[in-house]
mmCIF file of C-alpha atoms and ligand atoms in Angstrom:
data_model
loop_
_atom_site.group_PDB
_atom_site.id
_atom_site.type_symbol
_atom_site.label_atom_id
_atom_site.label_comp_id
_atom_site.label_asym_id
_atom_site.label_seq_id
_atom_site.Cartn_x
_atom_site.Cartn_y
_atom_site.Cartn_z
ATOM 1 C CA UNK A 12 -34.217 5.679 -0.798
ATOM 2 C CA UNK A 13 -30.864 7.445 -1.290
ATOM 3 C CA UNK A 14 -28.438 5.523 -3.470
ATOM 4 C CA UNK A 15 -24.880 4.616 -2.415
ATOM 5 C CA UNK A 16 -22.213 7.036 -3.563
ATOM 6 C CA UNK A 17 -20.061 4.186 -4.889
ATOM 7 C CA UNK A 18 -20.770 1.064 -6.918
ATOM 8 C CA UNK A 19 -17.475 -0.763 -6.368
ATOM 9 C CA UNK A 20 -15.225 -0.289 -3.336
ATOM 10 C CA UNK A 21 -12.083 -1.742 -1.838
ATOM 11 C CA UNK A 22 -12.329 -2.049 1.931
ATOM 12 C CA UNK A 23 -8.933 -2.141 3.611
ATOM 13 C CA UNK A 24 -8.977 -3.706 7.050
ATOM 14 C CA UNK A 25 -5.797 -3.601 9.060
ATOM 15 C CA UNK A 26 -4.911 -6.744 10.935
ATOM 16 C CA UNK A 27 -5.094 -4.697 14.134
ATOM 17 C CA UNK A 28 -8.762 -3.991 13.470
ATOM 18 C CA UNK A 29 -9.507 -7.716 13.677
ATOM 19 C CA UNK A 30 -7.752 -8.021 17.019
ATOM 20 C CA UNK A 31 -10.181 -5.604 18.680
ATOM 21 C CA UNK A 32 -9.132 -4.394 22.100
ATOM 22 C CA UNK A 33 -6.983 -7.442 22.799
ATOM 23 C CA UNK A 34 -4.392 -6.236 20.297
ATOM 24 C CA UNK A 35 -3.335 -9.683 19.094
ATOM 25 C CA UNK A 36 -4.985 -12.492 17.145
ATOM 26 C CA UNK A 37 -8.554 -12.548 15.933
ATOM 27 C CA UNK A 38 -11.525 -11.387 18.015
ATOM 28 C CA UNK A 39 -14.664 -13.203 16.839
ATOM 29 C CA UNK A 40 -16.923 -10.386 18.084
ATOM 30 C CA UNK A 41 -15.051 -7.994 15.820
ATOM 31 C CA UNK A 42 -15.289 -10.431 12.893
ATOM 32 C CA UNK A 43 -19.050 -10.665 13.461
ATOM 33 C CA UNK A 44 -19.479 -6.889 13.714
ATOM 34 C CA UNK A 45 -17.475 -6.277 10.539
ATOM 35 C CA UNK A 46 -19.342 -9.048 8.717
ATOM 36 C CA UNK A 47 -22.700 -7.490 9.610
ATOM 37 C CA UNK A 48 -21.480 -4.099 8.443
ATOM 38 C CA UNK A 49 -20.294 -5.563 5.140
ATOM 39 C CA UNK A 50 -23.591 -7.388 4.655
ATOM 40 C CA UNK A 51 -25.386 -4.039 4.969
ATOM 41 C CA UNK A 52 -23.511 -2.526 2.040
ATOM 42 C CA UNK A 53 -23.718 -5.680 -0.091
ATOM 43 C CA UNK A 54 -27.493 -5.467 0.342
ATOM 44 C CA UNK A 55 -27.366 -1.917 -1.011
ATOM 45 C CA UNK A 56 -25.913 -3.384 -4.216
ATOM 46 C CA UNK A 57 -22.350 -2.187 -3.592
ATOM 47 C CA UNK A 58 -19.636 -4.479 -4.972
ATOM 48 C CA UNK A 59 -17.135 -5.115 -2.199
ATOM 49 C CA UNK A 60 -13.533 -6.254 -2.444
ATOM 50 C CA UNK A 61 -11.627 -6.552 0.814
ATOM 51 C CA UNK A 62 -7.909 -6.427 1.506
ATOM 52 C CA UNK A 63 -6.931 -7.610 4.985
ATOM 53 C CA UNK A 64 -3.651 -6.882 6.725
ATOM 54 C CA UNK A 65 -1.736 -9.211 9.001
ATOM 55 C CA UNK A 66 -0.287 -6.960 11.692
ATOM 56 C CA UNK A 67 -2.391 -8.612 14.418
ATOM 57 C CA UNK A 68 -0.340 -11.761 13.863
ATOM 58 C CA UNK A 69 2.935 -10.871 12.200
ATOM 59 C CA UNK A 70 4.705 -7.929 10.599
ATOM 60 C CA UNK A 71 7.693 -8.538 8.356
ATOM 61 C CA UNK A 72 9.705 -5.533 9.470
ATOM 62 C CA UNK A 73 9.292 -6.353 13.168
ATOM 63 C CA UNK A 74 10.295 -9.957 12.462
ATOM 64 C CA UNK A 75 13.409 -8.868 10.585
ATOM 65 C CA UNK A 76 14.395 -6.610 13.487
ATOM 66 C CA UNK A 77 14.385 -9.726 15.627
ATOM 67 C CA UNK A 78 16.836 -11.363 13.236
ATOM 68 C CA UNK A 79 14.654 -13.216 10.721
ATOM 69 C CA UNK A 80 15.637 -12.663 7.109
ATOM 70 C CA UNK A 81 13.436 -9.800 5.824
ATOM 71 C CA UNK A 82 12.082 -11.640 2.796
ATOM 72 C CA UNK A 83 11.194 -14.696 4.866
ATOM 73 C CA UNK A 84 9.600 -12.476 7.511
ATOM 74 C CA UNK A 85 7.531 -10.748 4.824
ATOM 75 C CA UNK A 86 6.290 -14.071 3.456
ATOM 76 C CA UNK A 87 5.276 -14.934 7.022
ATOM 77 C CA UNK A 88 3.337 -11.639 7.119
ATOM 78 C CA UNK A 89 1.592 -12.517 3.868
ATOM 79 C CA UNK A 90 0.584 -15.893 5.314
ATOM 80 C CA UNK A 91 -0.839 -14.069 8.350
ATOM 81 C CA UNK A 92 -3.148 -12.145 6.015
ATOM 82 C CA UNK A 93 -4.439 -15.472 4.679
ATOM 83 C CA UNK A 94 -5.442 -16.531 8.208
ATOM 84 C CA UNK A 95 -7.306 -13.253 8.684
ATOM 85 C CA UNK A 96 -8.972 -13.598 5.289
ATOM 86 C CA UNK A 97 -10.259 -17.077 6.103
ATOM 87 C CA UNK A 98 -11.623 -15.863 9.452
ATOM 88 C CA UNK A 99 -13.429 -13.037 7.690
ATOM 89 C CA UNK A 100 -14.774 -15.350 5.001
ATOM 90 C CA UNK A 101 -16.154 -17.571 7.755
ATOM 91 C CA UNK A 102 -17.787 -14.564 9.452
ATOM 92 C CA UNK A 103 -19.340 -13.379 6.190
ATOM 93 C CA UNK A 104 -20.663 -16.799 5.279
ATOM 94 C CA UNK A 105 -22.267 -17.089 8.715
ATOM 95 C CA UNK A 106 -24.375 -14.047 7.838
ATOM 96 C CA UNK A 107 -25.090 -15.517 4.389
ATOM 97 C CA UNK A 108 -22.852 -13.283 2.308
ATOM 98 C CA UNK A 109 -21.317 -15.306 -0.553
ATOM 99 C CA UNK A 110 -17.564 -14.741 -0.376
ATOM 100 C CA UNK A 111 -14.484 -15.867 -2.261
ATOM 101 C CA UNK A 112 -10.900 -15.594 -1.072
ATOM 102 C CA UNK A 113 -8.230 -15.123 -3.731
ATOM 103 C CA UNK A 114 -4.577 -15.394 -2.779
ATOM 104 C CA UNK A 115 -1.580 -13.772 -4.464
ATOM 105 C CA UNK A 116 0.487 -16.815 -3.508
ATOM 106 C CA UNK A 117 -1.052 -20.011 -4.822
ATOM 107 C CA UNK A 118 -2.540 -22.336 -2.218
ATOM 108 C CA UNK A 119 -5.310 -24.022 -4.140
ATOM 109 C CA UNK A 120 -6.521 -26.244 -1.309
ATOM 110 C CA UNK A 121 -7.289 -23.139 0.707
ATOM 111 C CA UNK A 122 -8.478 -20.514 -1.758
ATOM 112 C CA UNK A 123 -8.577 -19.496 -5.404
ATOM 113 C CA UNK A 124 -5.464 -17.939 -6.912
ATOM 114 C CA UNK A 125 -5.770 -14.233 -7.751
ATOM 115 C CA UNK A 126 -7.116 -13.849 -11.273
ATOM 116 C CA UNK A 127 -8.332 -10.339 -12.007
ATOM 117 C CA UNK A 128 -11.020 -11.282 -14.492
ATOM 118 C CA UNK A 129 -12.404 -13.899 -12.129
ATOM 119 C CA UNK A 130 -12.380 -11.416 -9.254
ATOM 120 C CA UNK A 131 -14.381 -8.928 -11.321
ATOM 121 C CA UNK A 132 -16.829 -11.679 -12.320
ATOM 122 C CA UNK A 133 -17.387 -12.532 -8.630
ATOM 123 C CA UNK A 134 -18.050 -8.858 -7.889
ATOM 124 C CA UNK A 135 -20.536 -8.635 -10.735
ATOM 125 C CA UNK A 136 -22.372 -11.564 -9.181
ATOM 126 C CA UNK A 137 -22.442 -9.672 -5.862
ATOM 127 C CA UNK A 138 -19.994 -11.989 -4.176
ATOM 128 C CA UNK A 139 -17.604 -10.360 -1.752
ATOM 129 C CA UNK A 140 -14.018 -10.977 -2.720
ATOM 130 C CA UNK A 141 -11.193 -11.046 -0.199
ATOM 131 C CA UNK A 142 -7.705 -10.475 -1.572
ATOM 132 C CA UNK A 143 -5.280 -12.390 0.634
ATOM 133 C CA UNK A 144 -1.483 -12.737 0.800
ATOM 134 C CA UNK A 145 -0.867 -9.085 -0.040
ATOM 135 C CA UNK A 146 0.691 -8.436 -3.436
ATOM 136 C CA UNK A 147 2.592 -11.722 -3.188
ATOM 137 C CA UNK A 148 5.855 -9.764 -2.975
ATOM 138 C CA UNK A 149 8.051 -9.013 0.010
ATOM 139 C CA UNK A 150 8.846 -5.361 0.864
ATOM 140 C CA UNK A 151 5.262 -4.322 0.106
ATOM 141 C CA UNK A 152 2.319 -3.711 2.411
ATOM 142 C CA UNK A 153 -1.350 -4.540 2.362
ATOM 143 C CA UNK A 154 -2.032 -0.799 1.918
ATOM 144 C CA UNK A 155 -0.145 -1.049 -1.364
ATOM 145 C CA UNK A 156 -2.147 -4.192 -2.137
ATOM 146 C CA UNK A 157 -5.371 -2.228 -1.605
ATOM 147 C CA UNK A 158 -4.164 0.528 -3.966
ATOM 148 C CA UNK A 159 -2.996 -1.978 -6.580
ATOM 149 C CA UNK A 160 -6.147 -4.102 -6.531
ATOM 150 C CA UNK A 161 -8.359 -0.990 -6.498
ATOM 151 C CA UNK A 162 -6.641 0.168 -9.695
ATOM 152 C CA UNK A 163 -6.889 -3.282 -11.274
ATOM 153 C CA UNK A 164 -10.588 -3.828 -10.587
ATOM 154 C CA UNK A 165 -11.419 -0.152 -11.181
ATOM 155 C CA UNK A 166 -12.822 0.472 -7.727
ATOM 156 C CA UNK A 167 -14.017 4.036 -7.167
ATOM 157 C CA UNK A 168 -12.651 4.417 -3.654
ATOM 158 C CA UNK A 169 -10.605 2.744 -0.938
ATOM 159 C CA UNK A 170 -12.356 2.665 2.435
ATOM 160 C CA UNK A 171 -9.624 2.410 5.025
ATOM 161 C CA UNK A 172 -11.128 1.163 8.264
ATOM 162 C CA UNK A 173 -9.107 1.787 11.435
ATOM 163 C CA UNK A 174 -9.744 0.653 14.968
ATOM 164 C CA UNK A 175 -7.651 3.166 16.917
ATOM 165 C CA UNK A 176 -8.310 6.434 15.069
ATOM 166 C CA UNK A 177 -11.314 7.929 13.317
ATOM 167 C CA UNK A 178 -9.413 9.797 10.613
ATOM 168 C CA UNK A 179 -6.053 11.337 9.786
ATOM 169 C CA UNK A 180 -4.503 13.574 12.455
ATOM 170 C CA UNK A 181 -1.583 16.000 12.422
ATOM 171 C CA UNK A 182 0.036 13.833 15.136
ATOM 172 C CA UNK A 183 -0.824 10.628 16.954
ATOM 173 C CA UNK A 184 -3.935 11.619 18.959
ATOM 174 C CA UNK A 185 -3.203 8.986 21.609
ATOM 175 C CA UNK A 186 0.125 10.707 22.360
ATOM 176 C CA UNK A 187 -0.523 14.366 21.537
ATOM 177 C CA UNK A 188 -3.635 16.129 22.869
ATOM 178 C CA UNK A 189 -3.069 18.992 20.379
ATOM 179 C CA UNK A 190 -3.327 16.643 17.413
ATOM 180 C CA UNK A 191 -5.805 17.985 14.851
ATOM 181 C CA UNK A 192 -8.046 15.881 12.662
ATOM 182 C CA UNK A 193 -8.061 16.673 8.946
ATOM 183 C CA UNK A 194 -11.347 16.640 7.067
ATOM 184 C CA UNK A 195 -9.641 16.360 3.697
ATOM 185 C CA UNK A 196 -6.106 16.079 2.388
ATOM 186 C CA UNK A 197 -4.274 15.452 -0.855
ATOM 187 C CA UNK A 198 -1.896 12.550 -1.376
ATOM 188 C CA UNK A 199 0.873 15.122 -1.829
ATOM 189 C CA UNK A 200 0.071 16.477 1.673
ATOM 190 C CA UNK A 201 0.301 12.933 3.009
ATOM 191 C CA UNK A 202 3.662 12.391 1.304
ATOM 192 C CA UNK A 203 5.113 15.834 2.143
ATOM 193 C CA UNK A 204 3.967 15.893 5.757
ATOM 194 C CA UNK A 205 4.889 12.262 6.291
ATOM 195 C CA UNK A 206 1.431 11.535 7.737
ATOM 196 C CA UNK A 207 1.026 7.947 8.840
ATOM 197 C CA UNK A 208 -2.069 7.242 6.715
ATOM 198 C CA UNK A 209 -0.481 4.701 4.456
ATOM 199 C CA UNK A 210 3.057 4.048 3.269
ATOM 200 C CA UNK A 211 4.505 6.165 0.467
ATOM 201 C CA UNK A 212 4.324 3.379 -2.142
ATOM 202 C CA UNK A 213 0.595 3.006 -1.510
ATOM 203 C CA UNK A 214 0.017 6.796 -1.445
ATOM 204 C CA UNK A 215 1.851 7.271 -4.751
ATOM 205 C CA UNK A 216 -0.110 4.489 -6.392
ATOM 206 C CA UNK A 217 -3.402 6.049 -5.270
ATOM 207 C CA UNK A 218 -2.271 9.506 -6.365
ATOM 208 C CA UNK A 219 -1.069 8.389 -9.803
ATOM 209 C CA UNK A 220 -4.227 6.396 -10.462
ATOM 210 C CA UNK A 221 -6.709 8.933 -9.023
ATOM 211 C CA UNK A 222 -8.118 6.617 -6.377
ATOM 212 C CA UNK A 223 -9.594 8.517 -3.410
ATOM 213 C CA UNK A 224 -9.208 7.168 0.093
ATOM 214 C CA UNK A 225 -11.531 7.533 3.070
ATOM 215 C CA UNK A 226 -9.973 6.882 6.477
ATOM 216 C CA UNK A 227 -12.520 6.215 9.231
ATOM 217 C CA UNK A 228 -13.140 4.238 12.397
ATOM 218 C CA UNK A 229 -14.656 0.803 12.195
ATOM 219 C CA UNK A 230 -15.431 0.701 15.902
ATOM 220 C CA UNK A 231 -18.774 2.498 15.503
ATOM 221 C CA UNK A 232 -21.154 0.034 13.836
ATOM 222 C CA UNK A 233 -22.705 1.405 10.666
ATOM 223 C CA UNK A 234 -19.654 3.441 9.665
ATOM 224 C CA UNK A 235 -18.920 1.377 6.574
ATOM 225 C CA UNK A 236 -22.441 2.099 5.347
ATOM 226 C CA UNK A 237 -22.075 5.792 6.193
ATOM 227 C CA UNK A 238 -18.881 5.898 4.132
ATOM 228 C CA UNK A 239 -20.452 4.230 1.058
ATOM 229 C CA UNK A 240 -23.506 6.476 1.294
ATOM 230 C CA UNK A 241 -21.167 9.430 0.921
ATOM 231 C CA UNK A 242 -21.679 10.792 4.452
ATOM 232 C CA UNK A 243 -18.788 12.881 5.713
ATOM 233 C CA UNK A 244 -16.952 10.658 8.140
ATOM 234 C CA UNK A 245 -13.275 10.508 8.956
ATOM 235 C CA UNK A 246 -10.822 12.018 6.489
ATOM 236 C CA UNK A 247 -10.935 11.951 2.707
ATOM 237 C CA UNK A 248 -7.637 11.904 0.817
ATOM 238 C CA UNK A 249 -7.722 12.800 -2.862
ATOM 239 C CA UNK A 250 -5.383 13.638 -5.720
ATOM 240 C CA UNK A 251 -6.134 17.338 -5.829
HETATM 241 N N1 UDP B 26 3.416 -8.165 3.255
HETATM 242 C C1 UDP B 26 4.304 -8.283 2.213
HETATM 243 N N2 UDP B 26 3.892 -7.964 0.957
HETATM 244 C C2 UDP B 26 2.652 -7.505 0.676
HETATM 245 C C3 UDP B 26 1.743 -7.366 1.751
HETATM 246 C C4 UDP B 26 2.145 -7.695 3.033
HETATM 247 O O1 UDP B 26 5.433 -8.671 2.410
HETATM 248 O O2 UDP B 26 2.338 -7.255 -0.503
HETATM 249 C C5 UDP B 26 3.811 -8.602 4.614
HETATM 250 C C6 UDP B 26 4.642 -7.578 5.367
HETATM 251 O O3 UDP B 26 5.618 -8.279 6.086
HETATM 252 C C7 UDP B 26 3.643 -6.953 6.300
HETATM 253 C C8 UDP B 26 2.742 -8.123 6.646
HETATM 254 O O4 UDP B 26 2.660 -8.850 5.407
HETATM 255 O O5 UDP B 26 4.252 -6.447 7.484
HETATM 256 C C9 UDP B 26 1.359 -7.759 7.118
HETATM 257 O O6 UDP B 26 0.790 -6.769 6.308
HETATM 258 P P1 UDP B 26 0.569 -5.256 6.818
HETATM 259 O O7 UDP B 26 1.714 -4.838 7.692
HETATM 260 O O8 UDP B 26 0.297 -4.418 5.620
HETATM 261 O O9 UDP B 26 -0.735 -5.445 7.694
HETATM 262 P P2 UDP B 26 -1.575 -4.364 8.523
HETATM 263 O O10 UDP B 26 -0.631 -3.304 9.018
HETATM 264 O O11 UDP B 26 -2.578 -3.787 7.586
HETATM 265 O O12 UDP B 26 -2.216 -5.173 9.602
#
């Protein structure tokens, strides 16, 4: 049997991905589909850490544009990621995947606080770990959280699962029919061309720490497995 291409991965799920086609809140069918897909790679022996976004519930910048203080709005966004993380933990436990949530903002009644050594220990015991509440700091994103945690736990790759696109395009493919999909890119390309893969803080962190990124669609079941098996799907972004 072919072996997975990676031993330890960070899976970044945007909040939007959890909302499915509804676009807001949490779609339990999507949670179940993602949970099954994660179970598949855990069974291959891959250590999986997940970072979930919160955009399906709340985004700090959008909140601040409506007049809420930016820092407060960002903390609200971080709390939204905790809701998503708990929903995903529930979905994973329903398919018998042992899972721990660790939050960057302490809320001990709900989840463990983020402790790197403990997170790594969970991974070594084949427990899925979900990093919730972003970095714990306003003005950051969950993409940056994924890059930061990937560096900290020495993950080999970030798998960035999207629900609207199946890779990185030269323009938004839903608006521009001439938009071209890239097979591979460098982080410098992403920064120079201003491609909307991830924000510049997250891109720089990946570039400086040599963490490759695979952007792919989560809507086709089995894609997470394809990505960890090293199949060419979506777009790969690397340092050079
Ligand atoms: N957020 C934050 N600091 C972090 C991570 C997230 O302040 O380290 C807030 C920010 O307001 C952001 C919201 O949480 O808009 C939700 O995260 P994000 O936008 O990254 O979610 P996604 O786009 O992946 O759904």
